[in-house]
Amino acid sequence: MSSSFESISCAVGQRSMGDASKLFPLLPVLLKGCPASSDDAMQYPLEIDYDYSRIPRSLFDQAPLAGLDRWAPILPPLAPGISLGEGGTPLIEAPRIAQAIGLKAPLLLKDESRNPTWSHKDRLNLCTVSAAIAAGARGIAAASSGNHGAAAAAYAARMGLPCVIVTSRGGQPAFRSLLDALGAHQVVVERERRWPVLQRIIDHTGFFPVSNLTRYHTGNPYGPEGYKTIAYEIFLQMGRALPGAVVVPTGYGELLYGLAKGFWELQHLGITERVPRILSAEPQARGPLARALKSNAAAMEVEAKPTIASGIGCTVSSFRGVQAIRNSLGNALTCSDASLRAMRDLLSRQGIFQEYSGVAGLAALQESLARGEPIEGPVVAILTSSGLKDIAASEDGISFTDESNLDALLEKLGPAR
């Protein structure tokens, strides 16, 4: 353990975000949305609920160091020994960046590239792989061509579980190299085939999926819980104070929602009196969350126009994202690819190297300020992943499976027991 707090979760079940009166047990994990409120037109996610009366307020008196097991009472049950030292990432003052983008308030950068696999996704997979362990899973499976797959593979390896990652053709070689090093089985398919192939692998092997299985991203309800800890850390790193706004690179909205939930919990527990405004940041070419909010829709699907922000270039939004923005009186921002390139260059010359998706918050913030939109500070910008992952790496010697010979891999992995 990273602290004196007992590793006892106060989680009580999975609560529907479509109908808050519906509470389901912690297991089995509901991966395809709320069975009571979802239908073919809209799938509503679930979240983990807690007995907040049991949460010790002294939990928030500790230092915000690495190891998310220090927050165990307010997280879902964590598998013993699973932590890789995730969390405790630095909050960096950035006055020169603030000046460059026209922000007259203090700017702080929360650098999530300092996690074990160099992205925020480690916080999520600590929780989802723990859920797999609790469910008695014999392996892990995910569809990802980026940070999520790398983190899933790392935590599966940590727990001695086999892992299959379904990736897209044309993905970044750096991720393929990382997955290979972590011992994951890689199945490379056309982009539109990722979900059917993932479902086939799950059906055959009984492996536990740690990525989404529905059209309007419901995902694993355990995952966003790991992101709450970013809010706790920001609060403590700012001297038990809150920012005016937090701007977040946004794909499916799990990071966005988890962060918002962490701030809501601090308010609910009486530790803070308010929550900061949560600002999402999406590639302008797609921006399904921004379009959903503008249309007053629960979720939105958009055309897959090209963008360099591959990590957050989603074509569908999630209900979680809508809730995060509305409940914090926030806003959905977008940014151009040109702004992403310029912002990565600017940040790199300040000594911080991020992938294009990682600087989306700053790029969107700059565009918003240029339009004269008011942003109350201090502002925290979340940086999500190292720029090293954008660099081409050699694929020589990397083992992977094509869909045409998937049967051989499934035979090797064996059927569900």
PDB file of N, CA and C in Angstrom, residues 251-319:
ATOM      1  N   GLY A 251     -11.762  12.291 -26.389  1.00  0.00           N
ATOM      2  CA  GLY A 251     -12.169  11.356 -27.419  1.00  0.00           C
ATOM      3  C   GLY A 251     -13.565  10.857 -27.082  1.00  0.00           C
ATOM      4  N   TYR A 252     -13.623   9.697 -26.388  1.00  0.00           N
ATOM      5  CA  TYR A 252     -14.916   9.147 -25.991  1.00  0.00           C
ATOM      6  C   TYR A 252     -15.442   9.760 -24.697  1.00  0.00           C
ATOM      7  N   GLY A 253     -14.658  10.567 -24.021  1.00  0.00           N
ATOM      8  CA  GLY A 253     -15.150  11.292 -22.857  1.00  0.00           C
ATOM      9  C   GLY A 253     -14.960  10.596 -21.523  1.00  0.00           C
ATOM     10  N   GLU A 254     -14.241   9.488 -21.470  1.00  0.00           N
ATOM     11  CA  GLU A 254     -14.034   8.807 -20.195  1.00  0.00           C
ATOM     12  C   GLU A 254     -13.145   9.629 -19.264  1.00  0.00           C
ATOM     13  N   LEU A 255     -12.053  10.177 -19.797  1.00  0.00           N
ATOM     14  CA  LEU A 255     -11.191  11.051 -19.007  1.00  0.00           C
ATOM     15  C   LEU A 255     -11.963  12.282 -18.550  1.00  0.00           C
ATOM     16  N   LEU A 256     -12.701  12.875 -19.456  1.00  0.00           N
ATOM     17  CA  LEU A 256     -13.495  14.070 -19.169  1.00  0.00           C
ATOM     18  C   LEU A 256     -14.454  13.802 -18.011  1.00  0.00           C
ATOM     19  N   TYR A 257     -15.188  12.698 -18.107  1.00  0.00           N
ATOM     20  CA  TYR A 257     -16.182  12.398 -17.087  1.00  0.00           C
ATOM     21  C   TYR A 257     -15.536  12.016 -15.761  1.00  0.00           C
ATOM     22  N   GLY A 258     -14.514  11.180 -15.815  1.00  0.00           N
ATOM     23  CA  GLY A 258     -13.861  10.769 -14.576  1.00  0.00           C
ATOM     24  C   GLY A 258     -13.298  11.953 -13.814  1.00  0.00           C
ATOM     25  N   LEU A 259     -12.659  12.873 -14.524  1.00  0.00           N
ATOM     26  CA  LEU A 259     -12.119  14.077 -13.903  1.00  0.00           C
ATOM     27  C   LEU A 259     -13.238  14.892 -13.256  1.00  0.00           C
ATOM     28  N   ALA A 260     -14.328  15.106 -14.014  1.00  0.00           N
ATOM     29  CA  ALA A 260     -15.461  15.857 -13.471  1.00  0.00           C
ATOM     30  C   ALA A 260     -16.031  15.173 -12.230  1.00  0.00           C
ATOM     31  N   LYS A 261     -16.144  13.848 -12.278  1.00  0.00           N
ATOM     32  CA  LYS A 261     -16.702  13.120 -11.133  1.00  0.00           C
ATOM     33  C   LYS A 261     -15.830  13.288  -9.903  1.00  0.00           C
ATOM     34  N   GLY A 262     -14.513  13.305 -10.089  1.00  0.00           N
ATOM     35  CA  GLY A 262     -13.622  13.510  -8.959  1.00  0.00           C
ATOM     36  C   GLY A 262     -13.870  14.841  -8.277  1.00  0.00           C
ATOM     37  N   PHE A 263     -14.066  15.892  -9.053  1.00  0.00           N
ATOM     38  CA  PHE A 263     -14.367  17.204  -8.475  1.00  0.00           C
ATOM     39  C   PHE A 263     -15.749  17.214  -7.816  1.00  0.00           C
ATOM     40  N   TRP A 264     -16.727  16.537  -8.433  1.00  0.00           N
ATOM     41  CA  TRP A 264     -18.061  16.460  -7.823  1.00  0.00           C
ATOM     42  C   TRP A 264     -17.984  15.750  -6.469  1.00  0.00           C
ATOM     43  N   GLU A 265     -17.171  14.705  -6.390  1.00  0.00           N
ATOM     44  CA  GLU A 265     -17.050  13.977  -5.130  1.00  0.00           C
ATOM     45  C   GLU A 265     -16.445  14.852  -4.039  1.00  0.00           C
ATOM     46  N   LEU A 266     -15.448  15.650  -4.378  1.00  0.00           N
ATOM     47  CA  LEU A 266     -14.858  16.555  -3.392  1.00  0.00           C
ATOM     48  C   LEU A 266     -15.916  17.516  -2.851  1.00  0.00           C
ATOM     49  N   GLN A 267     -16.779  17.997  -3.729  1.00  0.00           N
ATOM     50  CA  GLN A 267     -17.856  18.885  -3.282  1.00  0.00           C
ATOM     51  C   GLN A 267     -18.884  18.112  -2.446  1.00  0.00           C
ATOM     52  N   HIS A 268     -19.251  16.930  -2.910  1.00  0.00           N
ATOM     53  CA  HIS A 268     -20.249  16.116  -2.208  1.00  0.00           C
ATOM     54  C   HIS A 268     -19.784  15.765  -0.794  1.00  0.00           C
ATOM     55  N   LEU A 269     -18.500  15.539  -0.627  1.00  0.00           N
ATOM     56  CA  LEU A 269     -17.945  15.180   0.676  1.00  0.00           C
ATOM     57  C   LEU A 269     -17.733  16.400   1.566  1.00  0.00           C
ATOM     58  N   GLY A 270     -18.031  17.593   1.053  1.00  0.00           N
ATOM     59  CA  GLY A 270     -17.883  18.806   1.844  1.00  0.00           C
ATOM     60  C   GLY A 270     -16.464  19.314   1.952  1.00  0.00           C
ATOM     61  N   ILE A 271     -15.587  18.825   1.088  1.00  0.00           N
ATOM     62  CA  ILE A 271     -14.185  19.234   1.127  1.00  0.00           C
ATOM     63  C   ILE A 271     -13.982  20.514   0.324  1.00  0.00           C
ATOM     64  N   THR A 272     -14.764  20.692  -0.748  1.00  0.00           N
ATOM     65  CA  THR A 272     -14.748  21.931  -1.524  1.00  0.00           C
ATOM     66  C   THR A 272     -16.179  22.457  -1.641  1.00  0.00           C
ATOM     67  N   GLU A 273     -16.301  23.716  -2.017  1.00  0.00           N
ATOM     68  CA  GLU A 273     -17.626  24.337  -2.117  1.00  0.00           C
ATOM     69  C   GLU A 273     -18.144  24.416  -3.548  1.00  0.00           C
ATOM     70  N   ARG A 274     -17.308  24.088  -4.525  1.00  0.00           N
ATOM     71  CA  ARG A 274     -17.717  24.207  -5.916  1.00  0.00           C
ATOM     72  C   ARG A 274     -16.935  23.213  -6.752  1.00  0.00           C
ATOM     73  N   VAL A 275     -17.256  23.160  -8.042  1.00  0.00           N
ATOM     74  CA  VAL A 275     -16.467  22.397  -9.002  1.00  0.00           C
ATOM     75  C   VAL A 275     -15.987  23.367 -10.084  1.00  0.00           C
ATOM     76  N   PRO A 276     -14.803  23.116 -10.657  1.00  0.00           N
ATOM     77  CA  PRO A 276     -14.355  23.977 -11.760  1.00  0.00           C
ATOM     78  C   PRO A 276     -15.147  23.693 -13.030  1.00  0.00           C
ATOM     79  N   ARG A 277     -15.115  24.645 -13.955  1.00  0.00           N
ATOM     80  CA  ARG A 277     -15.715  24.406 -15.272  1.00  0.00           C
ATOM     81  C   ARG A 277     -14.852  23.384 -16.012  1.00  0.00           C
ATOM     82  N   ILE A 278     -15.490  22.400 -16.593  1.00  0.00           N
ATOM     83  CA  ILE A 278     -14.779  21.385 -17.372  1.00  0.00           C
ATOM     84  C   ILE A 278     -14.949  21.718 -18.848  1.00  0.00           C
ATOM     85  N   LEU A 279     -13.836  21.846 -19.555  1.00  0.00           N
ATOM     86  CA  LEU A 279     -13.830  22.191 -20.972  1.00  0.00           C
ATOM     87  C   LEU A 279     -13.264  21.026 -21.769  1.00  0.00           C
ATOM     88  N   SER A 280     -14.037  20.494 -22.691  1.00  0.00           N
ATOM     89  CA  SER A 280     -13.537  19.427 -23.564  1.00  0.00           C
ATOM     90  C   SER A 280     -12.810  20.040 -24.753  1.00  0.00           C
ATOM     91  N   ALA A 281     -11.908  19.273 -25.343  1.00  0.00           N
ATOM     92  CA  ALA A 281     -11.143  19.731 -26.503  1.00  0.00           C
ATOM     93  C   ALA A 281     -11.054  18.600 -27.517  1.00  0.00           C
ATOM     94  N   GLU A 282     -11.714  18.789 -28.670  1.00  0.00           N
ATOM     95  CA  GLU A 282     -11.767  17.770 -29.711  1.00  0.00           C
ATOM     96  C   GLU A 282     -11.179  18.317 -31.012  1.00  0.00           C
ATOM     97  N   PRO A 283     -10.752  17.426 -31.911  1.00  0.00           N
ATOM     98  CA  PRO A 283     -10.340  17.877 -33.249  1.00  0.00           C
ATOM     99  C   PRO A 283     -11.529  18.504 -33.984  1.00  0.00           C
ATOM    100  N   GLN A 284     -11.312  19.651 -34.558  1.00  0.00           N
ATOM    101  CA  GLN A 284     -12.364  20.369 -35.272  1.00  0.00           C
ATOM    102  C   GLN A 284     -12.965  19.544 -36.402  1.00  0.00           C
ATOM    103  N   ALA A 285     -12.144  18.675 -37.013  1.00  0.00           N
ATOM    104  CA  ALA A 285     -12.603  17.878 -38.146  1.00  0.00           C
ATOM    105  C   ALA A 285     -13.742  16.930 -37.763  1.00  0.00           C
ATOM    106  N   ARG A 286     -13.821  16.579 -36.495  1.00  0.00           N
ATOM    107  CA  ARG A 286     -14.856  15.626 -36.070  1.00  0.00           C
ATOM    108  C   ARG A 286     -15.721  16.221 -34.954  1.00  0.00           C
ATOM    109  N   GLY A 287     -15.234  16.275 -33.751  1.00  0.00           N
ATOM    110  CA  GLY A 287     -15.943  16.936 -32.661  1.00  0.00           C
ATOM    111  C   GLY A 287     -17.341  16.442 -32.372  1.00  0.00           C
ATOM    112  N   PRO A 288     -17.549  15.135 -32.184  1.00  0.00           N
ATOM    113  CA  PRO A 288     -18.920  14.662 -31.951  1.00  0.00           C
ATOM    114  C   PRO A 288     -19.533  15.168 -30.647  1.00  0.00           C
ATOM    115  N   LEU A 289     -18.731  15.362 -29.605  1.00  0.00           N
ATOM    116  CA  LEU A 289     -19.302  15.859 -28.351  1.00  0.00           C
ATOM    117  C   LEU A 289     -19.782  17.293 -28.504  1.00  0.00           C
ATOM    118  N   ALA A 290     -18.981  18.136 -29.157  1.00  0.00           N
ATOM    119  CA  ALA A 290     -19.390  19.521 -29.384  1.00  0.00           C
ATOM    120  C   ALA A 290     -20.695  19.569 -30.177  1.00  0.00           C
ATOM    121  N   ARG A 291     -20.830  18.688 -31.146  1.00  0.00           N
ATOM    122  CA  ARG A 291     -22.045  18.667 -31.971  1.00  0.00           C
ATOM    123  C   ARG A 291     -23.235  18.126 -31.188  1.00  0.00           C
ATOM    124  N   ALA A 292     -22.988  17.151 -30.309  1.00  0.00           N
ATOM    125  CA  ALA A 292     -24.074  16.617 -29.486  1.00  0.00           C
ATOM    126  C   ALA A 292     -24.626  17.695 -28.560  1.00  0.00           C
ATOM    127  N   LEU A 293     -23.739  18.456 -27.943  1.00  0.00           N
ATOM    128  CA  LEU A 293     -24.183  19.505 -27.038  1.00  0.00           C
ATOM    129  C   LEU A 293     -24.926  20.604 -27.787  1.00  0.00           C
ATOM    130  N   LYS A 294     -24.429  20.953 -28.963  1.00  0.00           N
ATOM    131  CA  LYS A 294     -25.076  21.992 -29.765  1.00  0.00           C
ATOM    132  C   LYS A 294     -26.469  21.552 -30.196  1.00  0.00           C
ATOM    133  N   SER A 295     -26.645  20.255 -30.434  1.00  0.00           N
ATOM    134  CA  SER A 295     -27.927  19.716 -30.893  1.00  0.00           C
ATOM    135  C   SER A 295     -28.815  19.251 -29.746  1.00  0.00           C
ATOM    136  N   ASN A 296     -28.316  19.406 -28.505  1.00  0.00           N
ATOM    137  CA  ASN A 296     -29.050  18.940 -27.333  1.00  0.00           C
ATOM    138  C   ASN A 296     -29.343  17.441 -27.421  1.00  0.00           C
ATOM    139  N   ALA A 297     -28.345  16.688 -27.890  1.00  0.00           N
ATOM    140  CA  ALA A 297     -28.480  15.242 -28.058  1.00  0.00           C
ATOM    141  C   ALA A 297     -27.688  14.512 -26.975  1.00  0.00           C
ATOM    142  N   ALA A 298     -28.089  13.286 -26.676  1.00  0.00           N
ATOM    143  CA  ALA A 298     -27.380  12.477 -25.689  1.00  0.00           C
ATOM    144  C   ALA A 298     -26.032  12.021 -26.216  1.00  0.00           C
ATOM    145  N   ALA A 299     -25.941  11.830 -27.520  1.00  0.00           N
ATOM    146  CA  ALA A 299     -24.692  11.424 -28.164  1.00  0.00           C
ATOM    147  C   ALA A 299     -24.814  11.729 -29.653  1.00  0.00           C
ATOM    148  N   MET A 300     -23.692  11.675 -30.352  1.00  0.00           N
ATOM    149  CA  MET A 300     -23.685  12.045 -31.765  1.00  0.00           C
ATOM    150  C   MET A 300     -22.670  11.195 -32.512  1.00  0.00           C
ATOM    151  N   GLU A 301     -22.994  10.897 -33.771  1.00  0.00           N
ATOM    152  CA  GLU A 301     -22.061  10.211 -34.654  1.00  0.00           C
ATOM    153  C   GLU A 301     -21.761  11.125 -35.828  1.00  0.00           C
ATOM    154  N   VAL A 302     -20.460  11.230 -36.208  1.00  0.00           N
ATOM    155  CA  VAL A 302     -20.044  12.152 -37.261  1.00  0.00           C
ATOM    156  C   VAL A 302     -19.181  11.423 -38.289  1.00  0.00           C
ATOM    157  N   GLU A 303     -18.934  12.109 -39.388  1.00  0.00           N
ATOM    158  CA  GLU A 303     -18.110  11.565 -40.458  1.00  0.00           C
ATOM    159  C   GLU A 303     -16.650  11.473 -40.029  1.00  0.00           C
ATOM    160  N   ALA A 304     -15.960  10.454 -40.497  1.00  0.00           N
ATOM    161  CA  ALA A 304     -14.562  10.227 -40.128  1.00  0.00           C
ATOM    162  C   ALA A 304     -13.610  11.054 -40.997  1.00  0.00           C
ATOM    163  N   LYS A 305     -13.668  12.368 -40.843  1.00  0.00           N
ATOM    164  CA  LYS A 305     -12.756  13.238 -41.586  1.00  0.00           C
ATOM    165  C   LYS A 305     -11.348  13.131 -40.997  1.00  0.00           C
ATOM    166  N   PRO A 306     -10.308  13.319 -41.811  1.00  0.00           N
ATOM    167  CA  PRO A 306      -8.939  13.120 -41.332  1.00  0.00           C
ATOM    168  C   PRO A 306      -8.507  14.158 -40.301  1.00  0.00           C
ATOM    169  N   THR A 307      -7.702  13.715 -39.341  1.00  0.00           N
ATOM    170  CA  THR A 307      -7.098  14.584 -38.332  1.00  0.00           C
ATOM    171  C   THR A 307      -5.806  13.954 -37.851  1.00  0.00           C
ATOM    172  N   ILE A 308      -4.843  14.788 -37.464  1.00  0.00           N
ATOM    173  CA  ILE A 308      -3.582  14.256 -36.935  1.00  0.00           C
ATOM    174  C   ILE A 308      -3.734  13.821 -35.471  1.00  0.00           C
ATOM    175  N   ALA A 309      -4.818  14.191 -34.839  1.00  0.00           N
ATOM    176  CA  ALA A 309      -5.045  13.817 -33.438  1.00  0.00           C
ATOM    177  C   ALA A 309      -5.652  12.427 -33.377  1.00  0.00           C
ATOM    178  N   SER A 310      -4.870  11.421 -33.722  1.00  0.00           N
ATOM    179  CA  SER A 310      -5.397  10.059 -33.861  1.00  0.00           C
ATOM    180  C   SER A 310      -5.933   9.502 -32.551  1.00  0.00           C
ATOM    181  N   GLY A 311      -5.368   9.919 -31.429  1.00  0.00           N
ATOM    182  CA  GLY A 311      -5.796   9.376 -30.152  1.00  0.00           C
ATOM    183  C   GLY A 311      -7.174   9.824 -29.722  1.00  0.00           C
ATOM    184  N   ILE A 312      -7.641  10.970 -30.243  1.00  0.00           N
ATOM    185  CA  ILE A 312      -8.958  11.492 -29.845  1.00  0.00           C
ATOM    186  C   ILE A 312      -9.842  11.773 -31.057  1.00  0.00           C
ATOM    187  N   GLY A 313      -9.459  11.260 -32.212  1.00  0.00           N
ATOM    188  CA  GLY A 313     -10.236  11.500 -33.422  1.00  0.00           C
ATOM    189  C   GLY A 313     -11.411  10.556 -33.530  1.00  0.00           C
ATOM    190  N   CYS A 314     -12.360  10.677 -32.617  1.00  0.00           N
ATOM    191  CA  CYS A 314     -13.491   9.752 -32.547  1.00  0.00           C
ATOM    192  C   CYS A 314     -14.634  10.210 -33.459  1.00  0.00           C
ATOM    193  N   THR A 315     -15.405   9.257 -33.919  1.00  0.00           N
ATOM    194  CA  THR A 315     -16.576   9.565 -34.744  1.00  0.00           C
ATOM    195  C   THR A 315     -17.876   9.508 -33.955  1.00  0.00           C
ATOM    196  N   VAL A 316     -17.824   9.019 -32.714  1.00  0.00           N
ATOM    197  CA  VAL A 316     -19.012   9.017 -31.852  1.00  0.00           C
ATOM    198  C   VAL A 316     -18.653   9.625 -30.508  1.00  0.00           C
ATOM    199  N   SER A 317     -19.624  10.266 -29.895  1.00  0.00           N
ATOM    200  CA  SER A 317     -19.439  10.798 -28.550  1.00  0.00           C
ATOM    201  C   SER A 317     -20.108   9.858 -27.560  1.00  0.00           C
ATOM    202  N   SER A 318     -20.077  10.252 -26.304  1.00  0.00           N
ATOM    203  CA  SER A 318     -20.709   9.431 -25.271  1.00  0.00           C
ATOM    204  C   SER A 318     -21.574  10.297 -24.379  1.00  0.00           C
ATOM    205  N   PHE A 319     -22.538   9.661 -23.731  1.00  0.00           N
ATOM    206  CA  PHE A 319     -23.404  10.357 -22.789  1.00  0.00           C
ATOM    207  C   PHE A 319     -22.599  10.885 -21.605  1.00  0.00           C
TER     208      PHE A 319
END
